[in-house]
Amino acid sequence: MIREQIEEKLRKAFEPAHLEVHDESYRHNVPAGSESHFKVVIVSDVFTGQRFLQRHRAIYGELTEELAGSVHALALHTYTQKEWDGLQDTVLASPNCRGAGTLA
C-alpha cells in the first residue's frame, strides 16, 4: 500500500519523533480504493534551521517515485520537536475537496 511506502521512506530519511500519514483519498473525487491524496504530519529535528520550503523539498525528494505515480496530492505539516511542543498536538484539518463525492 502507498501509505505504508510513504511512512517507511519518511521514517528512514527523517527519523521522526512523530509521524502520521493519512490517506485522504476518500475525501476527493476519485474512484473508490484510490490512494492518491495524503496528509503527512511529521516531527523531526532534521528540520531544525530549515524553512518550510526546504522541508517540503526534502520530503518531495524522498517521495519522488510515489509523486511520479499514483500520488496526486500531498499535504505536508512539518515541525521540529520544539515547534510541535508549542502546537499542543493541534494540526489544521485538510480542506474539503471541490467536487468531493460527485464521482459515481
XYZ file of C-alpha atoms in Angstrom:
104
model
C 0.000 0.000 0.000
C 1.169 3.503 -0.811
C 0.597 4.838 2.714
C 2.987 2.261 4.163
C 5.612 3.053 1.495
C 5.413 6.744 2.366
C 5.708 6.008 6.094
C 8.695 3.714 5.606
C 10.602 6.190 3.448
C 9.930 9.125 5.770
C 10.919 7.160 8.891
C 14.180 6.110 7.266
C 15.070 9.562 5.923
C 13.963 11.813 8.795
C 13.909 9.626 11.940
C 10.777 11.423 13.154
C 9.724 11.734 16.772
C 6.150 11.738 15.461
C 4.753 10.671 12.081
C 1.210 10.415 10.786
C 0.361 9.552 7.191
C -3.343 9.829 6.451
C -4.895 8.589 3.224
C -7.473 11.287 2.467
C -8.392 9.979 -0.976
C -11.939 9.206 0.193
C -12.495 12.959 0.631
C -11.817 13.619 -3.043
C -13.429 12.981 -6.378
C -11.575 9.739 -7.127
C -12.666 6.124 -7.645
C -13.194 4.051 -4.502
C -9.983 2.442 -3.296
C -7.735 5.087 -4.838
C -4.590 6.011 -2.948
C -3.932 9.431 -4.375
C -4.340 12.106 -1.676
C -2.324 12.074 1.552
C -1.728 14.267 4.568
C 1.601 13.925 6.370
C 2.321 15.246 9.845
C 5.995 14.813 10.610
C 8.045 15.990 13.590
C 11.795 15.749 13.185
C 14.754 17.698 14.439
C 16.281 17.179 10.990
C 14.141 20.221 10.111
C 15.901 22.481 12.623
C 17.054 25.657 10.871
C 15.125 24.852 7.690
C 12.332 26.923 6.229
C 9.116 25.145 5.269
C 10.055 25.163 1.585
C 13.327 23.357 2.338
C 11.482 20.796 4.442
C 8.912 20.187 1.744
C 11.556 19.840 -0.961
C 13.394 17.276 1.174
C 10.202 15.238 1.562
C 9.362 15.520 -2.139
C 12.880 14.281 -2.876
C 12.302 11.177 -0.765
C 8.900 10.511 -2.349
C 9.836 11.081 -5.997
C 8.614 7.641 -7.059
C 5.224 7.987 -5.352
C 4.679 11.512 -6.670
C 5.511 10.365 -10.202
C 2.974 7.562 -9.824
C -0.413 7.452 -8.188
C 0.017 10.182 -5.550
C -1.775 13.278 -6.790
C -1.733 15.444 -3.659
C 0.435 15.596 -0.563
C -0.448 17.971 2.277
C 2.637 18.449 4.432
C 2.739 19.595 8.040
C 6.404 19.659 9.055
C 7.687 20.571 12.501
C 10.720 20.408 14.739
C 10.126 18.951 18.188
C 10.158 22.463 19.681
C 7.555 23.706 17.167
C 5.402 20.632 17.761
C 5.527 21.088 21.537
C 4.279 24.664 21.049
C 1.301 23.468 18.998
C -0.011 21.180 21.717
C -0.687 18.475 19.098
C -3.022 20.696 17.054
C -2.789 20.258 13.287
C -5.116 22.018 10.904
C -7.701 19.834 9.213
C -7.456 19.411 5.485
C -9.925 21.488 3.467
C -12.781 19.836 1.655
C -12.101 18.921 -1.943
C -14.083 20.710 -4.610
C -16.407 18.190 -6.169
C -15.825 15.582 -3.472
C -18.346 12.819 -3.616
C -19.588 13.697 -7.102
C -17.958 10.731 -8.827
C -20.455 7.973 -9.465
